[in-house]
Structure formats: structure tokens, C-alpha cells
Short mmCIF file of C-alpha atoms in Angstrom, two decimals:
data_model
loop_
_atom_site.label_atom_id
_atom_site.label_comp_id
_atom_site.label_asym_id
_atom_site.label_seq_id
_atom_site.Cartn_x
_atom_site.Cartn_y
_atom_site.Cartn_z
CA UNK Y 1 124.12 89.18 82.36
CA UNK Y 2 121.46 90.96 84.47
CA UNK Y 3 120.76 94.78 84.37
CA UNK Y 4 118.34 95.81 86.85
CA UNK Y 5 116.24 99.46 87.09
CA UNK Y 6 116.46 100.07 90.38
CA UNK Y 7 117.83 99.37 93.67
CA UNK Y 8 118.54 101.83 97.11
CA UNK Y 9 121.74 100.50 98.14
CA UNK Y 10 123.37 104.13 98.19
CA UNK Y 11 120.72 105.45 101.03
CA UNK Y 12 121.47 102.31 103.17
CA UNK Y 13 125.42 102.54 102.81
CA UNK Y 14 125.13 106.26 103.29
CA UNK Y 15 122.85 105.41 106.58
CA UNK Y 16 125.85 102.89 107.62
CA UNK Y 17 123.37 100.44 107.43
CA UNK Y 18 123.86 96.68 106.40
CA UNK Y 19 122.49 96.05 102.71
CA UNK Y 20 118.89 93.97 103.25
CA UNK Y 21 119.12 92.32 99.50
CA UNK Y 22 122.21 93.62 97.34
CA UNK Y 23 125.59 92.46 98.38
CA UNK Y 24 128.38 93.19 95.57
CA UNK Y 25 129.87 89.88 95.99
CA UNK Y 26 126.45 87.66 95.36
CA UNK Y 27 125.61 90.17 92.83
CA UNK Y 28 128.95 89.02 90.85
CA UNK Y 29 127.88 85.36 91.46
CA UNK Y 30 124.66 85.64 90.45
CA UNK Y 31 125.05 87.16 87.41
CA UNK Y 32 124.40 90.80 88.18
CA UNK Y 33 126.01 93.82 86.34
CA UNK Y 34 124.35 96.88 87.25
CA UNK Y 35 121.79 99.11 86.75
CA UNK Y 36 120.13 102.29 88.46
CA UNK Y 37 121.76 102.68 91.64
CA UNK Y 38 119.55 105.53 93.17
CA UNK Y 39 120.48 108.95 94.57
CA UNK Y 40 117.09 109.37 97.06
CA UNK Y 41 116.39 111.81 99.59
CA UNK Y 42 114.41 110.09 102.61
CA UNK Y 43 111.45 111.88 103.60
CA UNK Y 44 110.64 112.00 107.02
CA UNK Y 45 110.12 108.21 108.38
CA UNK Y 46 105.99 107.27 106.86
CA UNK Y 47 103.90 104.32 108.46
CA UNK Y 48 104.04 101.28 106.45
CA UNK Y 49 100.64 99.60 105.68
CA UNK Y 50 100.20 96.51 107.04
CA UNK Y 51 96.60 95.75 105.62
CA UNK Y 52 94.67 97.03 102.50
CA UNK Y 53 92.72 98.87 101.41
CA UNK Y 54 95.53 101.80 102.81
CA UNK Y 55 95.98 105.49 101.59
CA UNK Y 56 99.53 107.06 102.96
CA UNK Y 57 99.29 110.92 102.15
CA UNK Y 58 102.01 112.65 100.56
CA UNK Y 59 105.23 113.53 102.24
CA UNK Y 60 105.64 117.53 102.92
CA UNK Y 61 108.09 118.59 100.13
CA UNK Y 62 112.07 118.48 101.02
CA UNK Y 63 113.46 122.02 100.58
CA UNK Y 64 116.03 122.43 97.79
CA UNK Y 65 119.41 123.17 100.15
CA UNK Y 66 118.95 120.25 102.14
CA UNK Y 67 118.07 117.87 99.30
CA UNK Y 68 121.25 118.93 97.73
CA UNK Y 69 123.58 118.67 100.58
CA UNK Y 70 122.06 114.92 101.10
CA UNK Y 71 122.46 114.11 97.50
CA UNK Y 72 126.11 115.27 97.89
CA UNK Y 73 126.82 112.74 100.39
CA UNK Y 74 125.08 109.93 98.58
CA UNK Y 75 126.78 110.68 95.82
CA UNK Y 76 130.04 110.46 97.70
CA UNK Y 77 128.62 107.47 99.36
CA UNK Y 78 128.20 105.82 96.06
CA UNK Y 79 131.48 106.55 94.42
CA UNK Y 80 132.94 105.01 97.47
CA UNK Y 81 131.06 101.67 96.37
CA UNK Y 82 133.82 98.94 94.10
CA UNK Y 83 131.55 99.84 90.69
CA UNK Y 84 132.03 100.75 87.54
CA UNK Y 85 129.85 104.31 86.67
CA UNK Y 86 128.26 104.16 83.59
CA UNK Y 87 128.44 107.06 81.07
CA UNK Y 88 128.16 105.04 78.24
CA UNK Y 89 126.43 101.26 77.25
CA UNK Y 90 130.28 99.66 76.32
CA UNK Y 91 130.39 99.94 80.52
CA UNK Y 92 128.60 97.02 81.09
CA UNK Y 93 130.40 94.10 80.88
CA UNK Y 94 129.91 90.35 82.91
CA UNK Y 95 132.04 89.86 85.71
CA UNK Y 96 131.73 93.61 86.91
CA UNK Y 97 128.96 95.51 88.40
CA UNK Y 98 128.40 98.52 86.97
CA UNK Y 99 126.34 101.69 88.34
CA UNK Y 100 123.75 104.10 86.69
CA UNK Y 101 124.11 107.28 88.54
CA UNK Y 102 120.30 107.88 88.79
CA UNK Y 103 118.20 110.46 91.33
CA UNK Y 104 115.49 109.28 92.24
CA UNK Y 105 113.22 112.72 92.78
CA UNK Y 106 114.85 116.00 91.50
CA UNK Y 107 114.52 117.81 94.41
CA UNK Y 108 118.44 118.05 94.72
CA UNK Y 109 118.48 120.38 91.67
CA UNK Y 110 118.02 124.06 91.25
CA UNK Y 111 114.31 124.51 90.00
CA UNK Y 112 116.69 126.84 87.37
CA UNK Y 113 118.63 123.70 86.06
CA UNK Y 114 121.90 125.81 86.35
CA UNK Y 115 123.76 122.59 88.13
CA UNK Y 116 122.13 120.65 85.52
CA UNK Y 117 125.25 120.13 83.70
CA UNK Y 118 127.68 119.98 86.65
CA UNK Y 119 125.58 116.74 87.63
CA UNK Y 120 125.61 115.23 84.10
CA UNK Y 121 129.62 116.05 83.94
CA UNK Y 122 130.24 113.80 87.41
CA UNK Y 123 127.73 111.13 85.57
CA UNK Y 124 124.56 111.41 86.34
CA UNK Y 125 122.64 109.62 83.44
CA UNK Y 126 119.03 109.03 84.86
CA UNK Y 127 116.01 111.30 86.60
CA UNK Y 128 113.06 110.07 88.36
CA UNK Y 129 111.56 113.76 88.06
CA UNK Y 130 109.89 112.70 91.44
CA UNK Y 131 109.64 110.49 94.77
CA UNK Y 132 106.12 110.35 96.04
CA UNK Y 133 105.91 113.99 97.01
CA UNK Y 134 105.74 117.18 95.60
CA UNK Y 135 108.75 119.36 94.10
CA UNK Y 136 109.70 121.76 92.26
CA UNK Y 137 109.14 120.23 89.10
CA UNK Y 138 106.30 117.68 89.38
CA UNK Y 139 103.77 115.79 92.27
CA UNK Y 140 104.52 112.50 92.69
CA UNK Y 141 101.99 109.64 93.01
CA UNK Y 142 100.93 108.38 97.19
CA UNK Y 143 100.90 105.41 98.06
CA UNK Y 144 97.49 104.07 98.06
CA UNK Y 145 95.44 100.81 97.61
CA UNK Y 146 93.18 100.48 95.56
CA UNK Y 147 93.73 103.72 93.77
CA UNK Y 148 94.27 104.61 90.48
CA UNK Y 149 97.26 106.73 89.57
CA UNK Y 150 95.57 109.69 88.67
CA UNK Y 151 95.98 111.89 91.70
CA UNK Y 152 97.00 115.00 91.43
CA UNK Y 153 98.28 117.86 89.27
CA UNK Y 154 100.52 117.27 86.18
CA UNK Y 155 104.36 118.72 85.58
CA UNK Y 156 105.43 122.99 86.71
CA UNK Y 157 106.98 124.71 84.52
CA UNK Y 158 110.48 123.70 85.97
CA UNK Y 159 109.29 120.18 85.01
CA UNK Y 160 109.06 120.56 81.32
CA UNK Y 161 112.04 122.12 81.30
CA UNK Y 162 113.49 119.64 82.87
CA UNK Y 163 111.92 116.67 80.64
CA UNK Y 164 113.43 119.34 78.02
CA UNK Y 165 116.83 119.66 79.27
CA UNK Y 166 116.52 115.76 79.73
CA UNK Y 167 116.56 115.21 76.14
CA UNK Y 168 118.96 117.49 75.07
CA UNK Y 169 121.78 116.17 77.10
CA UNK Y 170 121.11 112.45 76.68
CA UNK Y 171 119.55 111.74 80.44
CA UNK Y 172 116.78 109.30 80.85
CA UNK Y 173 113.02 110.50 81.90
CA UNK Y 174 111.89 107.78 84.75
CA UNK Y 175 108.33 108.19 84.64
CA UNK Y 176 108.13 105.80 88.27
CA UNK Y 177 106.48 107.33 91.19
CA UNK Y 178 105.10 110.14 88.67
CA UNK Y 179 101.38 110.44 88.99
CA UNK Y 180 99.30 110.21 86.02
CA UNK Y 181 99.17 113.60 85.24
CA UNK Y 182 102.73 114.15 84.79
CA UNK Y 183 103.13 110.91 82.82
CA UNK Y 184 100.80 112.03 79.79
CA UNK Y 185 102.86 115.71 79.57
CA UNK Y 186 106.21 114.05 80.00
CA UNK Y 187 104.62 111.74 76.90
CA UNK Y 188 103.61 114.37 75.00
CA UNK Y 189 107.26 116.48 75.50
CA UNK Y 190 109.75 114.12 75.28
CA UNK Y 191 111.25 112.68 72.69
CA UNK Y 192 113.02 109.70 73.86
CA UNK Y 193 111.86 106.36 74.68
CA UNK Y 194 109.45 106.48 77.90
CA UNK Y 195 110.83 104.26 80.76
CA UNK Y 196 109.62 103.46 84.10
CA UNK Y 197 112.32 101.77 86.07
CA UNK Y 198 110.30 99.85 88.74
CA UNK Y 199 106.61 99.65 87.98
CA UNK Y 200 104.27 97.06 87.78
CA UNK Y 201 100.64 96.44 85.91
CA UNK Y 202 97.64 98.18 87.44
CA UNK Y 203 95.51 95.18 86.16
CA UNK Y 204 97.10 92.90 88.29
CA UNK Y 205 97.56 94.89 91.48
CA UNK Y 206 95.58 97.97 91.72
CA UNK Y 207 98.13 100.23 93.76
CA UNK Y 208 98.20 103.57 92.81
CA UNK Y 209 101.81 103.29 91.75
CA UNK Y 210 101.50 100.86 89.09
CA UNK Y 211 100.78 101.51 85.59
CA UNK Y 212 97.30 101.49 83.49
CA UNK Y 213 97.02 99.85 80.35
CA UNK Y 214 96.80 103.11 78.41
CA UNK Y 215 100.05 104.01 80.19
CA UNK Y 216 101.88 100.64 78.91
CA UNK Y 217 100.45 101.12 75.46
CA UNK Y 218 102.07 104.69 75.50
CA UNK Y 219 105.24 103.61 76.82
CA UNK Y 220 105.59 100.63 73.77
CA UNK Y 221 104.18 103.02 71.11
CA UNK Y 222 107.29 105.20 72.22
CA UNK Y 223 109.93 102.34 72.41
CA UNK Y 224 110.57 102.05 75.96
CA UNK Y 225 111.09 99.67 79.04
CA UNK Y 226 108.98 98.83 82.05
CA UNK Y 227 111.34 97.19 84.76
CA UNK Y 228 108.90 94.91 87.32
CA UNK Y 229 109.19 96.10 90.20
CA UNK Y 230 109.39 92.66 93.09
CA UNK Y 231 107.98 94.57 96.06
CA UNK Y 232 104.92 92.33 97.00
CA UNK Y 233 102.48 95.30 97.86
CA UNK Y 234 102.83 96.22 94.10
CA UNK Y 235 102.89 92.50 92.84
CA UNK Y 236 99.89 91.07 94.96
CA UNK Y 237 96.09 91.55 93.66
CA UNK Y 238 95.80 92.35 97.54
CA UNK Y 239 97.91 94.37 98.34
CA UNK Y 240 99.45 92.92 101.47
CA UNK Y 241 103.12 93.35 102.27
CA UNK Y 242 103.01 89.24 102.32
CA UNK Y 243 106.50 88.06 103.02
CA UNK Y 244 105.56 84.43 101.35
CA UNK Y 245 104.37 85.85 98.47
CA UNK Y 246 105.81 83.60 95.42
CA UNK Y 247 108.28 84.18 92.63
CA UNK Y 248 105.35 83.37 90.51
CA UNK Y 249 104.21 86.48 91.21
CA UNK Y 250 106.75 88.44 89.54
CA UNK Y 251 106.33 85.90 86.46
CA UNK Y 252 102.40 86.81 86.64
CA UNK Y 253 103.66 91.11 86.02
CA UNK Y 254 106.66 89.86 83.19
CA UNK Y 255 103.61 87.83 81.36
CA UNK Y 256 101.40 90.11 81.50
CA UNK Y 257 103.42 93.12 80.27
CA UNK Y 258 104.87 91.07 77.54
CA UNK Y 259 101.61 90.11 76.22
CA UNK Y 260 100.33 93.53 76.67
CA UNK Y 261 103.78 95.38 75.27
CA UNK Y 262 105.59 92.68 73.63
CA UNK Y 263 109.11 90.84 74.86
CA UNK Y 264 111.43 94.03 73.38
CA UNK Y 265 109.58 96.11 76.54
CA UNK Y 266 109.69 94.76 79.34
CA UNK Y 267 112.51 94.13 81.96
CA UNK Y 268 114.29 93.87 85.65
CA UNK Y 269 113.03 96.85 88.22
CA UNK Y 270 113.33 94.90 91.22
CA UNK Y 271 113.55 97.63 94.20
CA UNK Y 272 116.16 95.92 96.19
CA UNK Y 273 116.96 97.56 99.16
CA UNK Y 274 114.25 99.71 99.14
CA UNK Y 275 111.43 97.45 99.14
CA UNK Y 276 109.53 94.21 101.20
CA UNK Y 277 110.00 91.42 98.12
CA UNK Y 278 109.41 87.86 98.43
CA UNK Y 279 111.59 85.53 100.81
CA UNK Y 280 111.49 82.80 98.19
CA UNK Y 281 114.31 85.26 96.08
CA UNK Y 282 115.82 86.58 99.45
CA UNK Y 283 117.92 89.19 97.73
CA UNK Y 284 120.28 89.19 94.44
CA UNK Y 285 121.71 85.75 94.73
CA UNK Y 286 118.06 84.67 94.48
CA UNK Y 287 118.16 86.67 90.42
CA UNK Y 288 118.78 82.81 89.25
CA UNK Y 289 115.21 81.77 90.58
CA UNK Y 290 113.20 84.35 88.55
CA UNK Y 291 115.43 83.38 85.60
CA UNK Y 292 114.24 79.83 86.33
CA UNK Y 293 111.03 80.97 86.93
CA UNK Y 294 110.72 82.31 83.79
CA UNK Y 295 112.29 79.37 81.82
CA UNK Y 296 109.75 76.87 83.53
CA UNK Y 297 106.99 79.79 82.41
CA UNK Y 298 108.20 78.83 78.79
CA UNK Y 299 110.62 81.42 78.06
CA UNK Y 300 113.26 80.54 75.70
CA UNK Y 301 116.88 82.00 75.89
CA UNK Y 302 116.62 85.15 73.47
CA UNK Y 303 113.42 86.13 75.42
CA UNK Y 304 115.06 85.49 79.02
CA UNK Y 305 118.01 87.71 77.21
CA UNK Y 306 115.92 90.36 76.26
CA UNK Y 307 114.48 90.68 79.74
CA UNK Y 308 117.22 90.40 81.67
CA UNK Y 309 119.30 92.72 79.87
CA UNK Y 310 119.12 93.44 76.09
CA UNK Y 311 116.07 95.67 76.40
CA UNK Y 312 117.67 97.89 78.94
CA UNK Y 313 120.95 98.07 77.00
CA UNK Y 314 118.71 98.91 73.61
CA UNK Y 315 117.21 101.98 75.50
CA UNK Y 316 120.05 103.11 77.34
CA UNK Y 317 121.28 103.62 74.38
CA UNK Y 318 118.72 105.47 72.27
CA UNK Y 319 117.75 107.67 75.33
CA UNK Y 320 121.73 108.49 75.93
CA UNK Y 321 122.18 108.93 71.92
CA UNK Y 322 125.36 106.00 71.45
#
């Protein structure tokens, strides 16, 4: 079984676009049964950097009306999809792919949370509290290289009350595109396991959405989950949106987190769909390499296990109380 923290095959079915790495019926071959199937609002189309060092500024903020009409139609565009939506951990199961209803920036909800509950009710189980732009509730982090991820203001008011609210009803906190800021007040507010669903180690690749050390140590001290993200401009100590980049790569993040973290912390965050990764995996019938990968980095089963889906089952349910 492999439970991954994030992929964008919603946005690209909601598009009418052809999935670039996720196709349901590989995914059953391969091994894959779920994860965080994201709810995102595109900003405006941004220039992709080709070279390093690059700083992309932040997107102009998407106003509340039209980020909730969107998220309607993803929504509708992802219960359209053959999965299985999770409300509870018993919903994953091999042979069936099953889908975390997550939104990936919370721009599609009223800065009062009073459709808070109407979104939990239809299943939504995970927040990113922000893309890479400002809202109502927080500033998410650009994209830059090299650049540390402290760049701008922490959490609003709305925010904390989200994080809050978050708690309360059993819906996970993704600290991912969150600048640095925000990450140390959702820490100190929360009381669940911290998560980020598709991050990678700032000492290995310097991009300003990866993760410090002190941010890793904070989100082990608290029980949670990094999932490595497999997008080469956050795996590469370059940079470079490098098509042959290896699966070694990815292994270089896992190792590195594990020894920093420890095995229970670390997981699968792989961006497909919404991300350049390496041609070597291809897409999700290439999962089997990295688990090979892994195996030949000296991995035995129960650590493989934990990676590829124990630790993300263990948090799931903690953060959603089961």
C-alpha cells in the first residue's frame, strides 16, 4: 500500500485536461491507495524558472466569491472521479484508491468560518491554510531560490481561528506553502500533530519552500509527517527544473529527514500533477522504483512500510481523533 500527500489531479480533470502523472488504473497497479487529492484555485498563469538563482513574486490574492465558486466545481469535478472519499482511516484499503478531500489554500472559505462545517459535512478532512499568496487567513511562501522561508508576515486573525476551528473538528493543519512566519504560530496554536504534505529539506535544496531544520525538529517534537515532495526544483541542490534528475534524489530528502526526524516521520508528498518530477519515475506506475530505490538504499520492509503508508495512516488518525 502507498498513501501519498499530495497530488493536483482535480485542477487538471476540472481543466479537461489529460492527467501528466496519475492515471487511476496504474495507480491500482502500482500499488497506490490514495491520499490528498487537492481542491486548488489557479492563480493567474506565473513564469516558470528555467535557471537559478530565480525569485517569482507573489500572486495578487484570489477574491473570496470566485475562489468559492471554483472550489465548487472542483469539488464536483472530484466526486465525479471512481474513488473512495475518506472520512475516516478504515477507508483505505489495497486494491482501491481512496481520496482525501484536501484544499489546498483557504481562500474558498468565508474569512468568518460560517461554511466551515458545511465543507467538513461533504468531507473535507485537510487545509493547506495557503497557496503561495496571500489570503484571508495567512501569506503564503514565493517561490524563490536560494531563499530561506522566512518571508513575510505570520497568520490574521481569521488564521488562528482557523488553525482553531481546525482542531476542534478533527481537520488536518498542512503547514506546505506556509511561510515561516505562519508555521511557528500555527506550532504554537495547534494541538495536533504538525504535517506538511509535500515539502522537502532546506539543507539539501535551498528553495524557499522547503523546510529548515528547526522546522523538522518542531514538526517531530509534535508527532507529525513530512511527505517529500518529487518536484526536482525542490529536490536538486541547484535548483534547476532538470528533467534527468535521478530517483536518487528523492532517496537523498527520505535519508536525510529520517536521520534528522526519525523513520515514524517521514513519508510520500510527491506533487503529481502539479509538479516537473524526474522522468526516471514518469508518473505513479514509476511508485515501484522509489520503493526499490529505497530497498537498494538499505531500507528494510517495516521502514519501507512506515514510509509508504503507516506514518500517514498513524497521523490521520490522531489529527482526525479515530
Amino acid at each position: 500500500m502507498i498513501l501519498d500527500g499530495h497530488n493536483d489531479l482535480v485542477l487538471h480533470r476540472w481543466r479537461g485536461e489529460p492527467t501528466l502523472h496519475l492515471d487511476l488504473d496504474d495507480a491500482r497497479e502500482a500499488g497506490f491507495s490514495g491520499g490528498f487529492f487537492a481542491l486548488y484555485v489557479p492563480s493567474p498563469s506565473m513564469p516558470d524558472p528555467e535557471a537559478t538563482p530565480y525569485a517569482v513574486p507573489l500572486p495578487e490574492p484570489i477574491p473570496h466569491d470566485e475562489a468559492a465558486r471554483i472550489a465548487e466545481e472542483l469539488f464536483a469535478a472530484l466526486c465525479e472521479l471512481p474513488v473512495v472519499r475518506a472520512t475516516s482511516v478504515d477507508d483505505f484499503r489495497e486494491g482501491q484508491v481512496t481520496a482525501i478531500v484536501h484544499m489546498e489554500g483557504a481562500e474558498p472559505l468565508a474569512p468568518d468560518l460560517s461554511d466551515l462545517e458545511r465543507w467538513y459535512e461533504r468531507g473535507l478532512r485537510s487545509i493547506g491554510l495557503v497557496w503561495s499568496r496571500p489570503n484571508a487567513f495567512a501569506e503564503g511562501v514565493p517561490f524563490r531560490f536560494p531563499s530561506s522561508p522566512d518571508t513575510g508576515a505570520g497568520l490574521t486573525d481569521a488564521g488562528r481561528e482557523l488553525v482553531r476551528a481546525c482542531n476542534r473538528l478533527g481537520i488536518l493543519v498542512d503547514l506546505s506553502h506556509l511561510n515561516e512566519a505562519g508555521f511557528w504560530e500555527v506550532q504554537r496554536i495547534s494541538d495536533a500533530p504538525l504535517v506538511a504534505t509535500h515539502s522537502n529539506a532546506h539543507a539539501l535544496s535551498p528553495a524557499s519552500r522547503n523546510l529548515t531544520d528547526q522546522q523538522l525538529d518542531a514538526i517531530r517534537d509534535s508527532g507529525g509527517v513530512v511527505g517529500v515532495n518529487f518536484a526536482v526544483t525542490f529536490l536538486r541542490e541547484d535548483g534547476l527544473a532538470e528533467p534527468a534528475t535521478p530517483i536518487t534524489e528523492i532517496v537523498r530528502h527520505i535519508d536525510y529527514l529520517v536521520g534528522r526526524m526519525g523513520i515514524d516521520h517521514v513519508a510520500f508528498g510527491s506533487d503529481f500533477d502539479g509538479a516537473l518530477i524526474p522522468e526516471e519515475l514518469g508518473g505513479v506506475a514509476g511508485l515501484p522504483k522509489v520503493v526499490d530505490a529505497l530497498r537498494d538504499a538499505g531500507y528494510d520492509d517495516a521502514a519501507i512500510a512506515k514510509l509508504t503508508h503507516e506514518n500517514w495512516l498513524r497521523v490521520l488518525r490522531e489529527t482526525w481523533r479515530q
